[in-house]
Amino acid sequence: MSFIVSQFLRLLSIIAVLVIHGSHSAQLQYRQPDTADAGDFIGVLLNQLSRFAVPMFVFLSGYGLSIKFRKDQHEGILKSAISFYKNRLTRIGVPFIVWTIGILWMSHRIGYFEHDNLWQSVKTVGYTMYATGADYHFYFFTIILWCYLFFPLLARIRTGSWLHFSVLVLLFLVQITYQSPSHYIFQHYGVDRPKFPSSFFFKWLFYFYLGMTLAIYDLRKKAATVAISSNKPSAIWPAIFVVVSFAIVFAEYLYYNNGQDPGNFDHFHRYTIWFYTLSFIWYYRTTNDKLTNYFDSRPGLQSMVVYLAQISFTVYIIHTWILRLLQLGVSEMYSRLAILLIGSFAVAFILDRILSHRNHKLIHFLRLVLGLPK
């Protein structure tokens, strides 16, 4: 995939995340379809349509990191690992720690770090970062940190080797083991799976490594000196798979929507979401050249997409606070979604402009905490 297509997908994914969170009220109201209205149905439809979001983010992280740190793999594993961790753990780890401590303290889940409260507070912060997240969307930090932990090792595996294939298959099998409805199979045979948080690497590392794999494949293809056939793959079949897989995702949701809490069955760890996400990736890889040419012919639009993708991390961090404010005074879902989308990007843009003096140490730290680009 080209840089602009990967940035477009990043932007599309953060918009999908906002739609998921902004349409949650429709899910709650649609628990009893007989008393729900058409607006609730459309809200649920949009919610499920956006379910590619987090798996796509994880895939794009693996893809982007493989390209960015490719040259480091010629160094020793220890040196390259230290270089990578220094670069990326600061970028993700600092805002994760600062926001976690701040939210836990404001919600009175930890006390001051002194005397008898110190050890209890440290344990609370550690468990929250590992298992639950201080805010409901902070599990993504944990997912990415798990992926970062394994990246230097996975990057050492030669793409196309038997070890590479074996690891990819192993990660796929482990991920499927923890996707619904695998639990019915284990229950049938009386096998208790070890329990892990939703953000545990078992459930996400396949997407990450698949991104890494396809990035190396694309780099090799780009560097090849042999002539490549001008016959471009058709996007018809990928498009059909996207439509069919989404239809199955939505049908599955409607099947389980019987009055219970949507959180019991509506999550990212579903076979249907797995097929939907991979179909989505397939489609955009097939249409990569067309999309690249489209954006290249519109430099203004291309610049806007790249910029909005760059501030998407900030949008992810702050959007739940904007959503909480909207829930206090905006009851109509469509208005709330529109304001959430526009407002989140607008606030991120304003913060980027206000904190523009990047050489100042305090400003640099604030940009880091807010997830703003360097």
Short mmCIF file of C-alpha atoms in Angstrom, two decimals:
data_model
loop_
_atom_site.label_atom_id
_atom_site.label_comp_id
_atom_site.label_asym_id
_atom_site.label_seq_id
_atom_site.Cartn_x
_atom_site.Cartn_y
_atom_site.Cartn_z
CA MET A 1 0.00 0.00 0.00
CA SER A 2 1.14 3.52 -0.68
CA PHE A 3 1.69 6.01 2.13
CA ILE A 4 -1.40 8.02 1.27
CA VAL A 5 -3.64 4.93 1.19
CA SER A 6 -2.35 3.81 4.61
CA GLN A 7 -3.03 7.30 5.97
CA PHE A 8 -6.49 7.30 4.42
CA LEU A 9 -7.23 3.97 6.13
CA ARG A 10 -5.93 5.37 9.42
CA LEU A 11 -8.28 8.32 9.09
CA LEU A 12 -11.16 6.04 8.11
CA SER A 13 -10.45 3.88 11.16
CA ILE A 14 -10.50 6.73 13.68
CA ILE A 15 -13.77 7.98 12.18
CA ALA A 16 -15.14 4.45 12.60
CA VAL A 17 -14.06 4.42 16.26
CA LEU A 18 -15.97 7.64 16.88
CA VAL A 19 -19.03 6.22 15.14
CA ILE A 20 -18.89 3.09 17.32
CA HIS A 21 -18.76 5.09 20.53
CA GLY A 22 -21.21 7.72 19.37
CA SER A 23 -23.84 5.16 18.34
CA HIS A 24 -23.70 3.07 21.51
CA SER A 25 -26.93 4.65 22.79
CA ALA A 26 -28.73 3.25 19.73
CA GLN A 27 -27.49 -0.22 20.64
CA LEU A 28 -28.94 0.10 24.13
CA GLN A 29 -32.27 1.31 22.79
CA TYR A 30 -32.37 -1.42 20.14
CA ARG A 31 -32.12 -4.25 22.68
CA GLN A 32 -35.90 -4.59 22.26
CA PRO A 33 -36.44 -4.18 18.48
CA ASP A 34 -40.23 -4.09 18.90
CA THR A 35 -40.02 -0.79 20.80
CA ALA A 36 -37.03 0.70 18.92
CA ASP A 37 -37.38 3.09 16.01
CA ALA A 38 -35.73 3.34 12.59
CA GLY A 39 -33.08 5.71 13.96
CA ASP A 40 -31.94 3.07 16.46
CA PHE A 41 -31.75 0.48 13.66
CA ILE A 42 -29.59 2.80 11.54
CA GLY A 43 -27.41 3.53 14.58
CA VAL A 44 -26.80 -0.20 15.09
CA LEU A 45 -26.11 -0.59 11.37
CA LEU A 46 -23.49 2.18 11.47
CA ASN A 47 -22.02 0.71 14.64
CA GLN A 48 -21.50 -2.71 13.04
CA LEU A 49 -20.34 -1.18 9.76
CA SER A 50 -17.50 0.47 11.71
CA ARG A 51 -16.29 -2.71 13.43
CA PHE A 52 -13.19 -2.98 11.24
CA ALA A 53 -11.74 0.01 13.12
CA VAL A 54 -9.48 -1.36 15.86
CA PRO A 55 -8.28 -4.47 13.96
CA MET A 56 -7.40 -2.14 11.07
CA PHE A 57 -5.47 0.15 13.42
CA VAL A 58 -3.44 -2.81 14.69
CA PHE A 59 -2.80 -4.02 11.14
CA LEU A 60 -1.67 -0.55 10.04
CA SER A 61 0.66 -0.28 13.06
CA GLY A 62 2.47 -3.44 12.02
CA TYR A 63 2.55 -2.31 8.40
CA GLY A 64 3.90 1.15 9.15
CA LEU A 65 6.49 0.04 11.70
CA SER A 66 7.95 -2.57 9.33
CA ILE A 67 8.57 0.10 6.72
CA LYS A 68 9.83 2.74 9.15
CA PHE A 69 12.25 0.51 11.05
CA ARG A 70 13.27 -1.78 8.21
CA LYS A 71 16.81 -0.40 8.03
CA ASP A 72 17.35 -1.01 11.77
CA GLN A 73 17.14 -4.77 11.24
CA HIS A 74 20.64 -4.73 9.73
CA GLU A 75 21.97 -3.83 13.19
CA GLY A 76 22.36 -6.22 16.12
CA ILE A 77 19.09 -7.35 17.68
CA LEU A 78 19.85 -5.70 21.02
CA LYS A 79 20.83 -2.38 19.46
CA SER A 80 17.85 -2.33 17.10
CA ALA A 81 15.48 -3.30 19.93
CA ILE A 82 16.77 -0.51 22.19
CA SER A 83 16.45 1.99 19.35
CA PHE A 84 12.91 0.87 18.62
CA TYR A 85 11.73 0.85 22.24
CA LYS A 86 13.25 4.26 22.89
CA ASN A 87 11.40 5.69 19.90
CA ARG A 88 7.99 4.04 20.26
CA LEU A 89 7.50 3.31 23.96
CA THR A 90 7.93 6.99 24.73
CA ARG A 91 5.36 7.91 22.10
CA ILE A 92 2.74 5.51 23.49
CA GLY A 93 3.89 4.83 27.04
CA VAL A 94 4.10 8.42 28.31
CA PRO A 95 0.52 9.44 27.40
CA PHE A 96 -0.77 6.07 28.60
CA ILE A 97 0.84 6.44 32.03
CA VAL A 98 -0.02 10.13 32.46
CA TRP A 99 -3.66 9.75 31.43
CA THR A 100 -4.09 6.56 33.47
CA ILE A 101 -2.76 8.11 36.66
CA GLY A 102 -4.71 11.31 36.07
CA ILE A 103 -8.05 9.58 35.44
CA LEU A 104 -7.61 7.13 38.32
CA TRP A 105 -6.80 9.98 40.68
CA MET A 106 -9.70 12.16 39.52
CA SER A 107 -12.09 9.23 39.92
CA HIS A 108 -10.70 8.53 43.42
CA ARG A 109 -9.56 5.05 42.48
CA ILE A 110 -6.05 5.83 43.73
CA GLY A 111 -4.79 8.13 46.45
CA TYR A 112 -1.68 10.22 46.70
CA PHE A 113 1.57 8.36 46.13
CA GLU A 114 2.83 8.56 49.66
CA HIS A 115 3.10 6.45 52.85
CA ASP A 116 0.52 3.63 53.05
CA ASN A 117 -1.19 4.56 49.78
CA LEU A 118 1.89 4.13 47.63
CA TRP A 119 1.92 0.37 47.07
CA GLN A 120 -1.84 0.13 46.66
CA SER A 121 -1.82 2.95 44.14
CA VAL A 122 1.02 1.36 42.16
CA LYS A 123 -0.86 -1.96 42.05
CA THR A 124 -4.05 -0.22 40.93
CA VAL A 125 -2.24 1.65 38.15
CA GLY A 126 -0.47 -1.52 36.98
CA TYR A 127 -3.60 -3.66 36.95
CA THR A 128 -5.61 -0.94 35.21
CA MET A 129 -3.02 -0.58 32.46
CA TYR A 130 -2.82 -4.36 32.00
CA ALA A 131 -6.45 -5.37 32.22
CA THR A 132 -9.16 -2.73 32.16
CA GLY A 133 -7.96 0.72 31.09
CA ALA A 134 -8.64 3.87 33.08
CA ASP A 135 -11.10 4.95 30.40
CA TYR A 136 -13.14 2.49 28.36
CA HIS A 137 -11.15 3.03 25.17
CA PHE A 138 -7.68 2.86 26.73
CA TYR A 139 -7.39 -0.86 26.05
CA PHE A 140 -5.93 0.19 22.70
CA PHE A 141 -2.82 1.50 24.45
CA THR A 142 -2.29 -1.94 25.98
CA ILE A 143 -2.82 -3.69 22.63
CA ILE A 144 -0.22 -1.52 20.92
CA LEU A 145 2.29 -1.87 23.75
CA TRP A 146 1.98 -5.66 23.53
CA CYS A 147 2.61 -5.46 19.80
CA TYR A 148 5.59 -3.16 20.34
CA LEU A 149 7.02 -5.63 22.83
CA PHE A 150 7.12 -8.37 20.19
CA PHE A 151 8.03 -6.23 17.18
CA PRO A 152 11.88 -6.46 17.40
CA LEU A 153 11.64 -10.25 17.57
CA LEU A 154 9.04 -10.63 14.82
CA ALA A 155 10.97 -8.25 12.58
CA ARG A 156 13.97 -10.61 12.73
CA ILE A 157 12.05 -13.46 11.13
CA ARG A 158 12.78 -13.64 7.43
CA THR A 159 9.57 -13.13 5.49
CA GLY A 160 8.78 -16.18 3.37
CA SER A 161 10.75 -18.61 5.52
CA TRP A 162 9.21 -21.67 7.16
CA LEU A 163 9.56 -19.96 10.54
CA HIS A 164 7.66 -16.93 9.28
CA PHE A 165 4.85 -19.12 7.97
CA SER A 166 4.78 -21.16 11.18
CA VAL A 167 4.56 -18.08 13.42
CA LEU A 168 1.82 -16.54 11.26
CA VAL A 169 -0.23 -19.76 11.42
CA LEU A 170 0.39 -20.08 15.18
CA LEU A 171 -0.77 -16.52 15.82
CA PHE A 172 -3.83 -17.14 13.65
CA LEU A 173 -4.74 -20.30 15.59
CA VAL A 174 -4.24 -18.59 18.95
CA GLN A 175 -6.39 -15.65 17.86
CA ILE A 176 -9.17 -17.92 16.58
CA THR A 177 -9.08 -19.77 19.89
CA TYR A 178 -10.11 -16.58 21.65
CA GLN A 179 -12.72 -15.47 19.15
CA SER A 180 -16.45 -16.08 19.41
CA PRO A 181 -17.96 -18.65 19.05
CA SER A 182 -14.86 -20.77 19.84
CA HIS A 183 -15.93 -20.75 23.49
CA TYR A 184 -18.85 -23.03 22.62
CA ILE A 185 -16.44 -25.63 21.27
CA PHE A 186 -14.36 -25.53 24.46
CA GLN A 187 -17.49 -25.73 26.61
CA HIS A 188 -18.72 -28.72 24.63
CA TYR A 189 -15.52 -30.64 25.34
CA GLY A 190 -15.25 -29.38 28.92
CA VAL A 191 -12.00 -27.49 28.33
CA ASP A 192 -11.32 -24.34 30.31
CA ARG A 193 -9.36 -21.78 28.31
CA PRO A 194 -6.98 -19.57 30.30
CA LYS A 195 -8.69 -16.22 30.73
CA PHE A 196 -7.01 -13.01 29.60
CA PRO A 197 -8.12 -9.39 29.22
CA SER A 198 -9.59 -8.26 25.90
CA SER A 199 -6.37 -6.38 25.14
CA PHE A 200 -4.06 -9.40 25.62
CA PHE A 201 -1.69 -10.05 22.74
CA PHE A 202 -3.14 -13.49 22.00
CA LYS A 203 -6.17 -11.73 20.56
CA TRP A 204 -4.43 -9.11 18.42
CA LEU A 205 -0.91 -10.09 17.39
CA PHE A 206 -2.03 -11.88 14.21
CA TYR A 207 -3.37 -8.61 12.75
CA PHE A 208 -0.09 -6.88 13.67
CA TYR A 209 2.13 -9.57 12.16
CA LEU A 210 -0.03 -9.74 9.05
CA GLY A 211 0.58 -6.01 8.60
CA MET A 212 4.32 -6.56 9.01
CA THR A 213 4.25 -9.42 6.50
CA LEU A 214 2.41 -7.48 3.81
CA ALA A 215 4.68 -4.46 4.31
CA ILE A 216 7.78 -6.53 3.57
CA TYR A 217 6.03 -8.11 0.60
CA ASP A 218 5.20 -4.66 -0.77
CA LEU A 219 8.77 -3.43 -0.24
CA ARG A 220 10.17 -6.42 -2.12
CA LYS A 221 7.68 -5.96 -4.92
CA LYS A 222 8.59 -2.29 -5.21
CA ALA A 223 12.31 -3.06 -5.29
CA ALA A 224 11.99 -5.84 -7.87
CA THR A 225 13.77 -5.11 -11.15
CA VAL A 226 11.71 -7.52 -13.22
CA ALA A 227 8.82 -6.13 -15.20
CA ILE A 228 5.50 -6.43 -13.44
CA SER A 229 2.41 -7.31 -15.40
CA SER A 230 0.21 -4.36 -16.19
CA ASN A 231 -2.88 -6.46 -15.50
CA LYS A 232 -4.30 -5.07 -12.31
CA PRO A 233 -6.30 -7.36 -10.01
CA SER A 234 -10.02 -6.79 -10.13
CA ALA A 235 -11.67 -5.17 -7.11
CA ILE A 236 -14.98 -6.93 -7.78
CA TRP A 237 -14.34 -10.01 -5.67
CA PRO A 238 -12.87 -8.08 -2.71
CA ALA A 239 -15.87 -5.75 -2.83
CA ILE A 240 -18.24 -8.72 -2.84
CA PHE A 241 -16.42 -10.20 0.15
CA VAL A 242 -16.70 -6.89 2.02
CA VAL A 243 -20.44 -6.70 1.40
CA VAL A 244 -21.11 -10.36 2.21
CA SER A 245 -18.90 -10.39 5.32
CA PHE A 246 -20.57 -7.26 6.64
CA ALA A 247 -23.99 -8.78 6.00
CA ILE A 248 -22.92 -11.74 8.15
CA VAL A 249 -21.59 -9.39 10.86
CA PHE A 250 -24.91 -7.56 10.98
CA ALA A 251 -26.97 -10.76 10.85
CA GLU A 252 -24.97 -12.14 13.76
CA TYR A 253 -25.67 -8.99 15.78
CA LEU A 254 -29.41 -9.16 15.07
CA TYR A 255 -29.45 -12.85 16.01
CA TYR A 256 -27.95 -12.23 19.45
CA ASN A 257 -29.87 -9.00 20.05
CA ASN A 258 -32.48 -10.47 22.37
CA GLY A 259 -32.63 -7.93 25.19
CA GLN A 260 -29.26 -8.70 26.75
CA ASP A 261 -26.42 -6.22 27.23
CA PRO A 262 -24.77 -5.72 23.80
CA GLY A 263 -21.39 -6.00 25.52
CA ASN A 264 -22.05 -9.70 26.02
CA PHE A 265 -21.77 -10.44 22.31
CA ASP A 266 -20.82 -7.25 20.46
CA HIS A 267 -17.04 -7.06 20.53
CA PHE A 268 -14.10 -7.29 18.13
CA HIS A 269 -13.28 -10.91 18.94
CA ARG A 270 -15.71 -12.57 16.53
CA TYR A 271 -15.11 -14.77 13.49
CA THR A 272 -17.36 -12.46 11.52
CA ILE A 273 -15.30 -9.37 12.38
CA TRP A 274 -12.14 -11.26 11.41
CA PHE A 275 -13.52 -12.01 7.93
CA TYR A 276 -14.91 -8.50 7.58
CA THR A 277 -11.58 -6.86 8.48
CA LEU A 278 -9.51 -9.05 6.15
CA SER A 279 -12.00 -8.43 3.33
CA PHE A 280 -11.62 -4.71 4.00
CA ILE A 281 -7.82 -4.98 3.82
CA TRP A 282 -8.03 -7.04 0.63
CA TYR A 283 -10.29 -4.49 -1.02
CA TYR A 284 -8.08 -1.49 -0.27
CA ARG A 285 -4.92 -3.32 -1.30
CA THR A 286 -6.59 -4.15 -4.61
CA THR A 287 -7.66 -0.54 -5.17
CA ASN A 288 -4.36 0.89 -3.91
CA ASP A 289 -3.14 2.19 -7.28
CA LYS A 290 -6.45 3.84 -8.15
CA LEU A 291 -6.69 5.51 -4.77
CA THR A 292 -3.07 6.65 -4.94
CA ASN A 293 -3.62 8.22 -8.36
CA TYR A 294 -6.82 9.83 -7.12
CA PHE A 295 -5.07 11.52 -4.19
CA ASP A 296 -1.98 12.40 -6.25
CA SER A 297 -4.21 14.33 -8.64
CA ARG A 298 -5.68 16.26 -5.69
CA PRO A 299 -2.71 17.49 -3.62
CA GLY A 300 -4.88 19.65 -1.37
CA LEU A 301 -7.09 16.72 -0.41
CA GLN A 302 -4.03 14.52 0.02
CA SER A 303 -2.43 16.98 2.43
CA MET A 304 -5.64 17.23 4.44
CA VAL A 305 -5.98 13.44 4.72
CA VAL A 306 -2.35 13.07 5.84
CA TYR A 307 -2.71 15.83 8.45
CA LEU A 308 -5.98 14.49 9.86
CA ALA A 309 -4.43 11.02 10.06
CA GLN A 310 -1.46 12.47 11.95
CA ILE A 311 -3.69 13.99 14.63
CA SER A 312 -5.88 10.87 14.84
CA PHE A 313 -4.06 9.66 17.98
CA THR A 314 -5.02 12.89 19.73
CA VAL A 315 -8.60 12.49 18.51
CA TYR A 316 -8.63 8.98 19.96
CA ILE A 317 -7.44 10.19 23.36
CA ILE A 318 -9.79 13.16 23.75
CA HIS A 319 -12.99 12.15 21.96
CA THR A 320 -14.59 10.36 24.93
CA TRP A 321 -14.51 13.59 26.95
CA ILE A 322 -16.29 15.43 24.15
CA LEU A 323 -18.81 12.59 23.87
CA ARG A 324 -19.60 12.76 27.59
CA LEU A 325 -20.35 16.46 27.29
CA LEU A 326 -22.58 15.84 24.27
CA GLN A 327 -24.50 13.13 26.10
CA LEU A 328 -25.52 15.72 28.69
CA GLY A 329 -27.26 17.99 26.21
CA VAL A 330 -27.57 16.34 22.77
CA SER A 331 -29.97 13.41 22.78
CA GLU A 332 -30.44 13.01 19.01
CA MET A 333 -27.89 10.50 17.72
CA TYR A 334 -27.19 11.99 14.30
CA SER A 335 -26.50 15.45 15.72
CA ARG A 336 -24.33 13.94 18.43
CA LEU A 337 -22.31 11.95 15.88
CA ALA A 338 -21.81 14.97 13.63
CA ILE A 339 -20.71 17.21 16.50
CA LEU A 340 -18.47 14.46 17.89
CA LEU A 341 -16.70 13.96 14.56
CA ILE A 342 -16.25 17.63 13.77
CA GLY A 343 -15.57 18.66 17.36
CA SER A 344 -12.94 16.00 18.06
CA PHE A 345 -10.87 16.88 15.01
CA ALA A 346 -11.38 20.61 15.62
CA VAL A 347 -10.13 20.36 19.22
CA ALA A 348 -7.13 18.29 18.10
CA PHE A 349 -6.37 20.89 15.42
CA ILE A 350 -6.63 23.77 17.94
CA LEU A 351 -4.36 21.96 20.39
CA ASP A 352 -1.85 21.39 17.61
CA ARG A 353 -1.87 25.09 16.75
CA ILE A 354 -1.68 26.30 20.37
CA LEU A 355 1.18 23.93 21.18
CA SER A 356 3.14 24.77 18.05
CA HIS A 357 6.46 25.76 19.68
CA ARG A 358 7.80 22.24 19.65
CA ASN A 359 11.34 23.08 20.78
CA HIS A 360 10.16 24.20 24.23
CA LYS A 361 10.48 21.30 26.71
CA LEU A 362 7.11 21.84 28.40
CA ILE A 363 5.36 22.19 25.04
CA HIS A 364 7.11 19.06 23.79
CA PHE A 365 5.91 17.14 26.87
CA LEU A 366 2.33 18.38 26.49
CA ARG A 367 2.31 17.39 22.82
CA LEU A 368 3.58 13.97 23.82
CA VAL A 369 0.86 13.51 26.47
CA LEU A 370 -1.86 14.64 24.05
CA GLY A 371 -0.61 12.36 21.28
CA LEU A 372 0.14 15.20 18.88
CA PRO A 373 2.63 14.58 16.05
CA LYS A 374 6.26 15.49 16.68
#
